[in-house]
XYZ file of C-alpha atoms in Angstrom:
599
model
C -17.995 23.886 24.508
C -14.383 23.125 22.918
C -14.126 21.294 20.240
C -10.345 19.657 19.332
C -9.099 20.506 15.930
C -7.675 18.087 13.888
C -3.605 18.815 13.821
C -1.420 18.431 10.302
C 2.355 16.658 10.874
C 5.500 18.894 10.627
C 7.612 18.622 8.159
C 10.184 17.171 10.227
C 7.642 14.304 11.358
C 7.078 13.640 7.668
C 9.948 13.438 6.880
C 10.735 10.826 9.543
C 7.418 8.712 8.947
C 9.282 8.511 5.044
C 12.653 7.401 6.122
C 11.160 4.757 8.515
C 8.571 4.098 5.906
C 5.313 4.972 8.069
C 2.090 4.189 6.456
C -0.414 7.349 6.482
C -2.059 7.958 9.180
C -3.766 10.724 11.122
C -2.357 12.861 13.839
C -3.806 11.864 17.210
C -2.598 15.092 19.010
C -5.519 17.231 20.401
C -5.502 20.850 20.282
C -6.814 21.309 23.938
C -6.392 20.122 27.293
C -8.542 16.759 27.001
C -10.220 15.132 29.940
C -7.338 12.365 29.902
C -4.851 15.089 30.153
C -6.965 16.953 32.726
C -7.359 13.816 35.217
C -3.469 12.748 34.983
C -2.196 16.536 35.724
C -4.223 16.260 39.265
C -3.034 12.522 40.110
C 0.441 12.300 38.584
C 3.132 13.505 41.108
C 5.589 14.384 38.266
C 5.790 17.029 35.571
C 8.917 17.604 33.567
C 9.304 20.745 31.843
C 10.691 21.868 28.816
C 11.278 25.553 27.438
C 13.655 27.620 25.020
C 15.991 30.035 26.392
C 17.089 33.171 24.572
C 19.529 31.504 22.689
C 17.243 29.358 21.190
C 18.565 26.479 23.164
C 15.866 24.065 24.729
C 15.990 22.774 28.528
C 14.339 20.577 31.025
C 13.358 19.788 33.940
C 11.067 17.814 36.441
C 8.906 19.188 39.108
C 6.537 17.580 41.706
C 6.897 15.047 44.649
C 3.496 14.531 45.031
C -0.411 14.382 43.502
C -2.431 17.439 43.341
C 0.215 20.194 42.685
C -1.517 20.976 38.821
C -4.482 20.909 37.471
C -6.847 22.326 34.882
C -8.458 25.546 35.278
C -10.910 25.296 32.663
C -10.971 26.672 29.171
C -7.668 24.661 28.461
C -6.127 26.259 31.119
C -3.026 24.552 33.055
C -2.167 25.906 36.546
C 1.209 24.318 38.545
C 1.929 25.413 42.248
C 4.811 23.559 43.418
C 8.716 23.702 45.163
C 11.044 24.118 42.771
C 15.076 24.623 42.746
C 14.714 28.169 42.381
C 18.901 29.470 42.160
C 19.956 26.030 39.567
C 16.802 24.788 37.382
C 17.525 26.733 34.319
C 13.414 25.912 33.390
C 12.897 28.099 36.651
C 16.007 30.354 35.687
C 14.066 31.225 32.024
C 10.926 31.448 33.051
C 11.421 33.551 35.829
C 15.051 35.376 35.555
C 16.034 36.507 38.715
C 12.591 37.436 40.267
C 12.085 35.393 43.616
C 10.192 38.145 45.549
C 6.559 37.037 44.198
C 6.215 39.474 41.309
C 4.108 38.302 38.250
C 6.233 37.982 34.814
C 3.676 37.850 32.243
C 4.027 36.715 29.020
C 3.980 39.128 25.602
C 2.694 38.374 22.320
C 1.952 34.531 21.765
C 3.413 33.902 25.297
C 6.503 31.698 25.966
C 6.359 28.350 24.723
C 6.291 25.609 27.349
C 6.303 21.419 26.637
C 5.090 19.366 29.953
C 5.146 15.470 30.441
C 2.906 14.575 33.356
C 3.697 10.873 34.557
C 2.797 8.823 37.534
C 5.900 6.055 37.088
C 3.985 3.855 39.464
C 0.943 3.606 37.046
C 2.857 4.032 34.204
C 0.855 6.629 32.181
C 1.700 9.445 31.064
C 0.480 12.504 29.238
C 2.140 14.869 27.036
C 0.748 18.933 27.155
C 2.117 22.060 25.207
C 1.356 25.116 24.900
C 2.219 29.103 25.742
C 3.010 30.655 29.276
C 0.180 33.358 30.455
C 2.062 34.078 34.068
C 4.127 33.151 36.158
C 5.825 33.987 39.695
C 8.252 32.726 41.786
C 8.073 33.150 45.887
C 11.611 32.548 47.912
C 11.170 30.283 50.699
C 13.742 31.054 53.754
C 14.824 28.380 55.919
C 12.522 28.204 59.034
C 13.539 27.869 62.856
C 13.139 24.267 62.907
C 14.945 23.265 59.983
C 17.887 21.234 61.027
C 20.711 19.485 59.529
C 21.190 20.012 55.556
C 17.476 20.352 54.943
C 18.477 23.925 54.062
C 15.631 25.319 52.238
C 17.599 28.181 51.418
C 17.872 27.581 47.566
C 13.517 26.156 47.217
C 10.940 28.339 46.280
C 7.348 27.898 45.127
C 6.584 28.337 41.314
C 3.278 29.340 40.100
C 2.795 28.594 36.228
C 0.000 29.316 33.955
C 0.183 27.875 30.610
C -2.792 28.099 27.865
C -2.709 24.656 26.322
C -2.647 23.806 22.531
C -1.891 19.947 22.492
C -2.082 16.960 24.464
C -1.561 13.486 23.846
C -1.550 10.059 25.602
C 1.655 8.033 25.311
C 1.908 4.552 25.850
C 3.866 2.632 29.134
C 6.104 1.021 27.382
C 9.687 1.667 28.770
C 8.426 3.431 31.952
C 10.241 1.796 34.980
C 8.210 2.107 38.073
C 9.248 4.609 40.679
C 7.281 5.519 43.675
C 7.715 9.549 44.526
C 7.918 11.388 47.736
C 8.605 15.003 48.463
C 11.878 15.759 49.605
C 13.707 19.266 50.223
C 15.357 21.493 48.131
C 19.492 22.144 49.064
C 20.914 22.330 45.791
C 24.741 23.201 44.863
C 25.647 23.574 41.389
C 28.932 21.392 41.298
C 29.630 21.990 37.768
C 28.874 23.546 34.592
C 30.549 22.671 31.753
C 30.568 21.113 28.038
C 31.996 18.226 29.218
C 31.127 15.653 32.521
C 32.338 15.355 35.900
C 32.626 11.832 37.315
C 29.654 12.322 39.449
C 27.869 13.165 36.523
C 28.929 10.031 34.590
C 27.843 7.923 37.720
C 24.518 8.914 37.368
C 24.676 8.271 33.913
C 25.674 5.044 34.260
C 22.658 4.217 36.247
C 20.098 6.150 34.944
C 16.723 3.838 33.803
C 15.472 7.131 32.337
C 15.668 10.696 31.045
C 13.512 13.374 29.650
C 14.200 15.691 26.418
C 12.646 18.770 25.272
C 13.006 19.873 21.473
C 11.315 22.865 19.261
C 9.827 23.087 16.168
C 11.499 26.425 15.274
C 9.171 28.680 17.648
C 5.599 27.402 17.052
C 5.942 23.843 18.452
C 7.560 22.056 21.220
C 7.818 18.796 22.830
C 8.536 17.170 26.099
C 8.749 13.387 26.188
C 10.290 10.572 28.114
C 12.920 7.830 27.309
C 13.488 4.861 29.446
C 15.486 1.454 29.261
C 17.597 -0.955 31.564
C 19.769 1.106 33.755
C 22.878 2.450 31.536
C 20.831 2.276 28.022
C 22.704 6.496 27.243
C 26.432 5.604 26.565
C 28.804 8.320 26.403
C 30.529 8.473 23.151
C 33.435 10.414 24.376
C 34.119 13.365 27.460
C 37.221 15.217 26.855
C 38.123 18.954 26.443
C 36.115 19.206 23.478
C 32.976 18.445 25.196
C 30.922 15.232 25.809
C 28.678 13.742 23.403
C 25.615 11.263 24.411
C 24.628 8.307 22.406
C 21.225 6.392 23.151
C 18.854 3.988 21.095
C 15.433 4.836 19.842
C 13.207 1.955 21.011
C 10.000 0.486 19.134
C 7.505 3.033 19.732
C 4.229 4.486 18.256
C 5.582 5.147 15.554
C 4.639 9.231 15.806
C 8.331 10.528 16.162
C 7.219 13.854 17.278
C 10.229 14.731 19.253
C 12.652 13.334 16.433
C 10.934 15.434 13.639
C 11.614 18.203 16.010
C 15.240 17.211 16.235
C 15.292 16.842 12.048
C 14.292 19.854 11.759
C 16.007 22.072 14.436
C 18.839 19.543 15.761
C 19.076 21.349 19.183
C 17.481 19.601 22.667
C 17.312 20.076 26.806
C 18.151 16.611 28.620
C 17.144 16.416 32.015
C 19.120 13.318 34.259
C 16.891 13.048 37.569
C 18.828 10.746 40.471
C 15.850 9.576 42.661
C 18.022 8.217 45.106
C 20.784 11.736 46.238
C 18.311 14.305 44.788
C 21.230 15.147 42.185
C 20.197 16.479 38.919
C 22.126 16.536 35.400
C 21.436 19.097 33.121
C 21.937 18.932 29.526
C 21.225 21.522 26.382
C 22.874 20.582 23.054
C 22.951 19.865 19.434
C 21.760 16.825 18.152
C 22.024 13.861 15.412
C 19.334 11.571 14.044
C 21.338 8.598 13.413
C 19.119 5.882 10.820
C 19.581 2.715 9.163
C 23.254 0.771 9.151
C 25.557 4.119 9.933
C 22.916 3.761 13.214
C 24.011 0.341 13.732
C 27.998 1.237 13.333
C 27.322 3.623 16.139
C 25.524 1.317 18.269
C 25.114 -2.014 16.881
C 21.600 -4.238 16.842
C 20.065 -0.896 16.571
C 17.984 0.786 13.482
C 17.877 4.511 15.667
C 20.032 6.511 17.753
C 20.195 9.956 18.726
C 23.478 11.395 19.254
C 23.700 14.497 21.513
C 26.866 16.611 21.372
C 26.796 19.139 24.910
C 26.979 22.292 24.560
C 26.479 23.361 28.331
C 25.506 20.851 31.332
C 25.028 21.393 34.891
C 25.523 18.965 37.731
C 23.512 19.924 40.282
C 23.566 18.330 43.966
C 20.191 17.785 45.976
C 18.462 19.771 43.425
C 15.237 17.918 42.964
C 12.359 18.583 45.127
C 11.625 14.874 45.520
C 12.892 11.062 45.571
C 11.941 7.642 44.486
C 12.002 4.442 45.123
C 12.923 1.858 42.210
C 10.145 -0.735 41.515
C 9.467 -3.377 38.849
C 11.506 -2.271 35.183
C 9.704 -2.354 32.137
C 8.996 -5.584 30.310
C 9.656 -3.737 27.322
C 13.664 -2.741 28.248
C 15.800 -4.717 26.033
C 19.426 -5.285 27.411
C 21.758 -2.372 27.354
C 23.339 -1.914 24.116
C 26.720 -1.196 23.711
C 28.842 1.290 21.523
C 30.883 -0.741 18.966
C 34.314 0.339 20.302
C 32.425 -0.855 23.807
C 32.497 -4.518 22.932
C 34.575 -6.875 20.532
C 31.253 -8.870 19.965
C 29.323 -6.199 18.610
C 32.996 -4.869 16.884
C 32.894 -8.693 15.013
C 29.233 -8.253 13.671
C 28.841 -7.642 10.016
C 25.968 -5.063 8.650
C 24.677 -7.825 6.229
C 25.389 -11.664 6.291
C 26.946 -12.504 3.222
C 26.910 -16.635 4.502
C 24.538 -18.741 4.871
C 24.667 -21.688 7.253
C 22.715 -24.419 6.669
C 21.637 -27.378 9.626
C 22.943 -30.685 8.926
C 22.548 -32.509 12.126
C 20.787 -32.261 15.545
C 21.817 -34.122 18.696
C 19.923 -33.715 21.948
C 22.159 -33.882 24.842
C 19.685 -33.310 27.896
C 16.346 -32.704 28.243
C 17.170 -29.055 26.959
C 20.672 -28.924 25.772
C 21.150 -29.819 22.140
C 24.829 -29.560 20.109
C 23.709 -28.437 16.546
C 26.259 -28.988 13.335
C 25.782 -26.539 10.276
C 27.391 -26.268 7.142
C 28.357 -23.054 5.473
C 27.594 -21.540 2.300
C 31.276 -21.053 1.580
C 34.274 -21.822 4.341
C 33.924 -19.501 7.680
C 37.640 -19.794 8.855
C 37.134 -19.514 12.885
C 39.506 -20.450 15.897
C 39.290 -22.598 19.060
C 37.455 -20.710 21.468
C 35.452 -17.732 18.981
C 32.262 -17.375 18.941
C 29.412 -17.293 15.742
C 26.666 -14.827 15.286
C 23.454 -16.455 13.377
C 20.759 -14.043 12.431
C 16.994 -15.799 13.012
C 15.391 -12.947 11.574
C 13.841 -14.092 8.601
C 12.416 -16.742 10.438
C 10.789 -15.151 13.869
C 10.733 -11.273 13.239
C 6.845 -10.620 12.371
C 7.336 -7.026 11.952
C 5.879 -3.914 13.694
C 3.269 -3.790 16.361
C 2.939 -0.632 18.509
C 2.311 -3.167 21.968
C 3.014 -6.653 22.347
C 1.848 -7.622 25.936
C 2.018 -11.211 25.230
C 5.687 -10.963 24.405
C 6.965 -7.422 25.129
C 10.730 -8.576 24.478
C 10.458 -9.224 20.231
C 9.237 -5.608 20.272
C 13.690 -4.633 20.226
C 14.702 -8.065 19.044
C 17.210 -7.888 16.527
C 17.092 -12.035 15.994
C 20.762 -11.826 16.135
C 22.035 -14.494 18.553
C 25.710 -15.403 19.562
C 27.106 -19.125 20.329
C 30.393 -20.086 21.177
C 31.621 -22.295 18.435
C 32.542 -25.741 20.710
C 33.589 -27.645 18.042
C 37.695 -27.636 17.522
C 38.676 -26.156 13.825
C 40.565 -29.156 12.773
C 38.088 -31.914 13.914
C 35.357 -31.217 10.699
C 35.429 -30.252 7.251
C 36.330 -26.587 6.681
C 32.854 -25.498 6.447
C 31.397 -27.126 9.197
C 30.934 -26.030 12.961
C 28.998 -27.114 16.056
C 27.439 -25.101 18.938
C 26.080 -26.803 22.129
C 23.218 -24.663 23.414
C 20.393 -24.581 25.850
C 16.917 -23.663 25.048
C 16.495 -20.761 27.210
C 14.429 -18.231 25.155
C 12.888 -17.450 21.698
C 15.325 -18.127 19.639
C 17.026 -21.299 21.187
C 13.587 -22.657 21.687
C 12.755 -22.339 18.111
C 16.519 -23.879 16.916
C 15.613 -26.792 19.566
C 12.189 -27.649 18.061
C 13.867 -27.848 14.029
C 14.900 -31.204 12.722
C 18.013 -31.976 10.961
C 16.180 -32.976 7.850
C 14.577 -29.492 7.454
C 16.743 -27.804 5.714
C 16.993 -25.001 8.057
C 19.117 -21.975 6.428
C 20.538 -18.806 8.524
C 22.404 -16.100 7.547
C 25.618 -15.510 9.072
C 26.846 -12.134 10.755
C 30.167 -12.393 11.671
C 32.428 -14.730 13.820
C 34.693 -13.491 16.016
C 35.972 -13.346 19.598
C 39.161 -14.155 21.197
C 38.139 -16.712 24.557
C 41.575 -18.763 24.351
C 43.256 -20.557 26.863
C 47.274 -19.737 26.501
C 49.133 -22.492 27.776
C 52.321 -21.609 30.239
C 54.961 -24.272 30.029
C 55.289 -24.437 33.770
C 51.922 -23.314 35.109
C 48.554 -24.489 35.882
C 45.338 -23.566 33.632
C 42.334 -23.382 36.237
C 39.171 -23.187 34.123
C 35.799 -22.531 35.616
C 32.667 -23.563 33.969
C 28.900 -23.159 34.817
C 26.499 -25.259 32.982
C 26.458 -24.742 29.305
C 29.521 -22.300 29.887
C 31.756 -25.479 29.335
C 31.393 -24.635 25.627
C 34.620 -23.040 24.472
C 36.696 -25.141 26.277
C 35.421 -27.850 24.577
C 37.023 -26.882 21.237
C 39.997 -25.733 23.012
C 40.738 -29.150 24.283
C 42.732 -31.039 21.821
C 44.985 -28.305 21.864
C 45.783 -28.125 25.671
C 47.699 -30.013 28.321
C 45.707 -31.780 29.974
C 48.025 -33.202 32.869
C 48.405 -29.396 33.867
C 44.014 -28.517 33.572
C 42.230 -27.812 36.310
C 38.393 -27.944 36.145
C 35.912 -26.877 37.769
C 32.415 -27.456 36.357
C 29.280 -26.408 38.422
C 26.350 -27.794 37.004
C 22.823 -29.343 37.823
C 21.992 -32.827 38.106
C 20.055 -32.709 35.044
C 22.853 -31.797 33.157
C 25.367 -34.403 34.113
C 24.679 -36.405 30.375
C 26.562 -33.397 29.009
C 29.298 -34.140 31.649
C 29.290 -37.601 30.504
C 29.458 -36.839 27.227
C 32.744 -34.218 27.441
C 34.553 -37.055 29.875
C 33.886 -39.657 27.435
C 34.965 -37.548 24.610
C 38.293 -36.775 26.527
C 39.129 -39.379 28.788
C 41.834 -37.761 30.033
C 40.293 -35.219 31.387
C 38.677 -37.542 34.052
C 41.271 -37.005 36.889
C 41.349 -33.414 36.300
C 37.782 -32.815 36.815
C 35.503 -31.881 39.856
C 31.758 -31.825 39.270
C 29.877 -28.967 41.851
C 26.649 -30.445 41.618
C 23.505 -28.976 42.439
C 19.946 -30.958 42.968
C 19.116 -35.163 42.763
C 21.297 -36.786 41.197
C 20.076 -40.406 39.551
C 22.003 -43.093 40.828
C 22.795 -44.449 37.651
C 23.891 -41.711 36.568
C 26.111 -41.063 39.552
C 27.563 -44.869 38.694
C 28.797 -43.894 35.235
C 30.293 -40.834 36.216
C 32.712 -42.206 39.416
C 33.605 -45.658 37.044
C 35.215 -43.649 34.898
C 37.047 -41.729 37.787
C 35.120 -38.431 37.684
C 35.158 -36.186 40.884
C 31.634 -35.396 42.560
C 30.847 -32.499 44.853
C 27.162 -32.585 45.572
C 26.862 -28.706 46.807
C 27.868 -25.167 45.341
C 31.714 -24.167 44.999
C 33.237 -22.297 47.446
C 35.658 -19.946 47.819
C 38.218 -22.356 49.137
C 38.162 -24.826 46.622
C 40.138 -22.934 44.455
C 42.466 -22.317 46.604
C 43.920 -25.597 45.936
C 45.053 -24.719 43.142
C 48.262 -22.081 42.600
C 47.942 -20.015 39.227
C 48.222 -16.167 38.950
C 45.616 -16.685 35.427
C 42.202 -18.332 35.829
C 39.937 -18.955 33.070
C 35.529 -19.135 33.377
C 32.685 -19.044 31.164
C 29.755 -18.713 34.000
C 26.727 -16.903 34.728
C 26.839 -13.079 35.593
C 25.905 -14.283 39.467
C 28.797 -16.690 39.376
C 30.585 -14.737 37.827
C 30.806 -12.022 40.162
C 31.584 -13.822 43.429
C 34.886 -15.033 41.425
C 36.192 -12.215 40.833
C 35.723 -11.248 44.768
C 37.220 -14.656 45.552
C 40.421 -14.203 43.305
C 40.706 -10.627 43.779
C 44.959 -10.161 42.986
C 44.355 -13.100 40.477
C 44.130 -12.369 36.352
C 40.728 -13.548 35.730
C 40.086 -13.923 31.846
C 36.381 -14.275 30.580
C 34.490 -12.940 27.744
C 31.031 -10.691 28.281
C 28.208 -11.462 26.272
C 26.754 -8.589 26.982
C 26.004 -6.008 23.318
């Protein structure tokens, strides 16, 4: 009988629990193979792979295609038989050397240490193992008579791996995107190998929903573990000469930061980059940063923890994974992708700390969920026609840490930091007043939409910025394109423009035409230069009001050749991402000028 021994924290993941402010608590890690760990290794088609190679340099990799290729062989015993890339994996490369002929490398002393991650992305679960190499062998596998086409199996071979376990531990599903795995052949080609990245490389990066890192504890410890997000969540902080370096954010978690006290205190890690839909394969070894606190959010704003990995060597290999996988649900954990600061001049306009307050002075509901809202500042907020604010609802809806959050996975990242287009114009109200015009579509509008004007309601302010303005050509045409609520920051550009020479077209659903109303009563000019794209019933009343007062109705989507009416090289819109796409198809040769929301 075994009996799992309770395991102390390293220093590194003390010292991390103390700059994150962890309360105490005990190590769940087991020091044996548990049953959990046992029945995942046999049902999981994926294991990635971590090791150290004589350089002291960790790598990883990912192995598998389908159940049943490990499983326990008693006594905390691991075994693996599986295909493997057996010229490019540098796991196999370490492990093995240049042995392909069968022959048994055995492990001296302690053995050689070895972190696994078994996962089964359609279940999401996952199980993390380490421990030290016993044996090990590596068979070549030629390519047969009937192999045809590029299924060249002359770079596969089939590993056998015997590791004696010393930990294993459950991890949670959070992040996991679900990916269903079939075996596919080995024909790998290294393409590159370098400290910097080739643009196939930085394709796959840019697409990439997850990764998996190994990192040592000097050379009693190690740890393989999984990261995940929405497609794009690693940004590359620069690729030039010098070498590439990696940025990505540390999401809510348990809490344990086992592979970042690794990383604290030996900043050195293997990156593995699996493409499930070529078979390519990035490789990454390199040094490492622990990024904390504000200088985190500097680097990559809205977030409290980022890991910055500088290459030192990465190879690009091509059909060098032994399987595929098809993309399922994401995880209802992935916040959106978070952008470097030099990415984006909204995160660029965000301050660390508000040092305003803005206070709610007046509520008007518009439709039956779009509200304008008018606050007054602590002190004047000089802004411009067409910028944007950032309030910060923190102190008001953040209830702190909680390791899962089923019922609303989405707070679990949430910042509280939300940014409105200012649609009031600067000279219309006192100096420390604006408006926004908003829709209740999640958390935070829904909570701004439920507060009355008498309740005092104060927010800090984070920054206003932006730069959304409509420049006015004394002989041209201004075509602006709005979609719903996206009519915001030409409202406060308004008094300011020409109206004889705007062109607008506002797509919209029936139930928002009072805010249609409302902006062509406001502006009455702006009547004869309007065409409503309506979509859904429209109340006849309603419909009354709007053609009295001269208003153009469309009752359908717009089309690609209603803008063609009108001839202008620059066209303005503030529409959803959908929308938003099929114009710039549609005035493809056209300067199309918008502003991204995305951080």
């Amino acid at each position: 009988m075994s009996f799992s021994m309770g395991l102390p924290w390293s220093s590194g993941e003390e010292r991390m629990h103390q700059l994150l402010h962890v309360p105490d608590q005990d190590n769940p890690t087991s020091s044996l193979l548990t049953p959990q760990a046992s029945f995942l290794l046999q049902r999981a088609p994926l294991l990635a792979v971590g090791t150290v190679d004589d350089h002291g340099r960790p790598w990883a990799t990912i192995w598998g295609g389908e159940p049943g290729f490990s499983q326990s062989l008693g006594s905390s015993i691991m075994g693996t038989r599986t295909i493997v890339d057996r010229k490019n994996d540098p796991v196999v490369q370490i492990l093995i050397g240049d042995r392909d002929d069968g022959e048994i490398v055995k492990s001296e002393g302690p053995g050689r240490m070895v972190a696994g991650l078994t996962i089964d992305l359609v279940t999401r679960k996952r199980v993390k193992i380490y421990g030290r190499m016993v044996a090990a062998a590596l068979d070549a596998m030629e390519k047969s008579d009937d192999d045809q086409g590029d299924a060249d199996n002359s770079t596969s071979g089939q590993i056998q791996l015997v590791v004696r376990i010393e930990q294993s531990l459950g991890n949670c599903p959070k992040y996991l995107n679900k990916k269903d795995i079939r075996p596919s052949p080995v024909a790998s080609e290294l393409l590159s190998r370098s400290a910097n990245l080739p643009i196939h490389a930085m394709k796959l990066l840019q697409k990439s929903d997850l990764f998996f890192i190994s990192s040592a504890n000097a050379d009693y410890d190690m740890d393989t573990n999984h990261r995940g997000g929405p497609p794009g969540f690693v940004r590359v902080l620069r690729n030039d000469d010098g070498g590439a370096e990696l940025v990505y954010p540390e999401y809510s978690g348990n809490r344990l930061y086992q592979t970042l006290g690794n990383l604290l205190t030996n900043p050195v890690a293997g990156v593995v980059f699996p493409d499930f839909d070529s078979g390519a394969v990035l490789y990454v070894t390199g040094t490492t940063e622990v990024v904390v606190g504000s200088a985190a959010a500097e680097l990559l704003p809205r977030s409290n923890l980022v890991v910055k990995i500088k290459i030192v060597e990465a190879l690009y290999v091509q059909k060098g994974l032994p399987f595929r996988g098809t993309t399922g649900d994401f995880s209802p954990y992935n916040p959106n992708v978070r952008l470097l600061a030099k990415e984006s001049s909204i995160n660029a306009g965000l301050k660390q700390t508000a040092t305003n307050r803005a206070t709610l002075v007046k509520k008007t509901q518009i439709t039956a969920d779009i509200y304008r809202f008018r606050f007054t500042t602590t002190r004047p907020e000089p802004y411009r026609a067409g910028q944007w604010v950032a309030l910060d609802f923190s102190e008001e809806l953040d209830i702190g840490y909680s390791h899962m959050r089923d019922d609303d996975p989405q707070s679990l990242n949430d910042d509280f930091i939300r940014t409105f287009t200012i649609s009031s114009h600067p000279g219309n109200l006192p100096s420390s007043e604006f408006e926004i015009t908003i829709r209740s579509v999640g958390r935070v509008t829904a909570f701004l939409c439920r507060q009355n004007e008498r309740s005092g309601l104060e927010i800090p302010l984070r920054g206003i910025g932006g730069d959304f303005a409509v420049k006015e050509d004394s002989n041209s045409l201004i075509p602006f394109i709005a979609g719903g609520i996206g009519i915001t920051p030409l409202l406060a550009q308004l008094p300011d423009l020409p109206l004889d020479r705007l062109r607008l077209f506002w797509s919209l659903r029936a139930g928002d035409l009072t805010l249609a109303l409302d902006a062509l009563e406001t502006y009455p000019r702006l009547h004869s230069q309007t065409t409503l794209f309506v979509t859904g019933s429209i109340n006849q009343g309603m419909e009354e009001k709007l053609t009295s007062i001269g208003a153009k109705l469309e009752k359908r989507r717009i089309l690609a050749e209603d803008l063609r009416t009108v001839d202008a090289e620059t066209w303005y819109f503030c529409t959803g991402s959908v929308l938003r796409k099929a114009l710039l198809g549609w005035l493809k040769g056209r300067t199309p000028v918008f502003e991204d929301f995305n951080f």
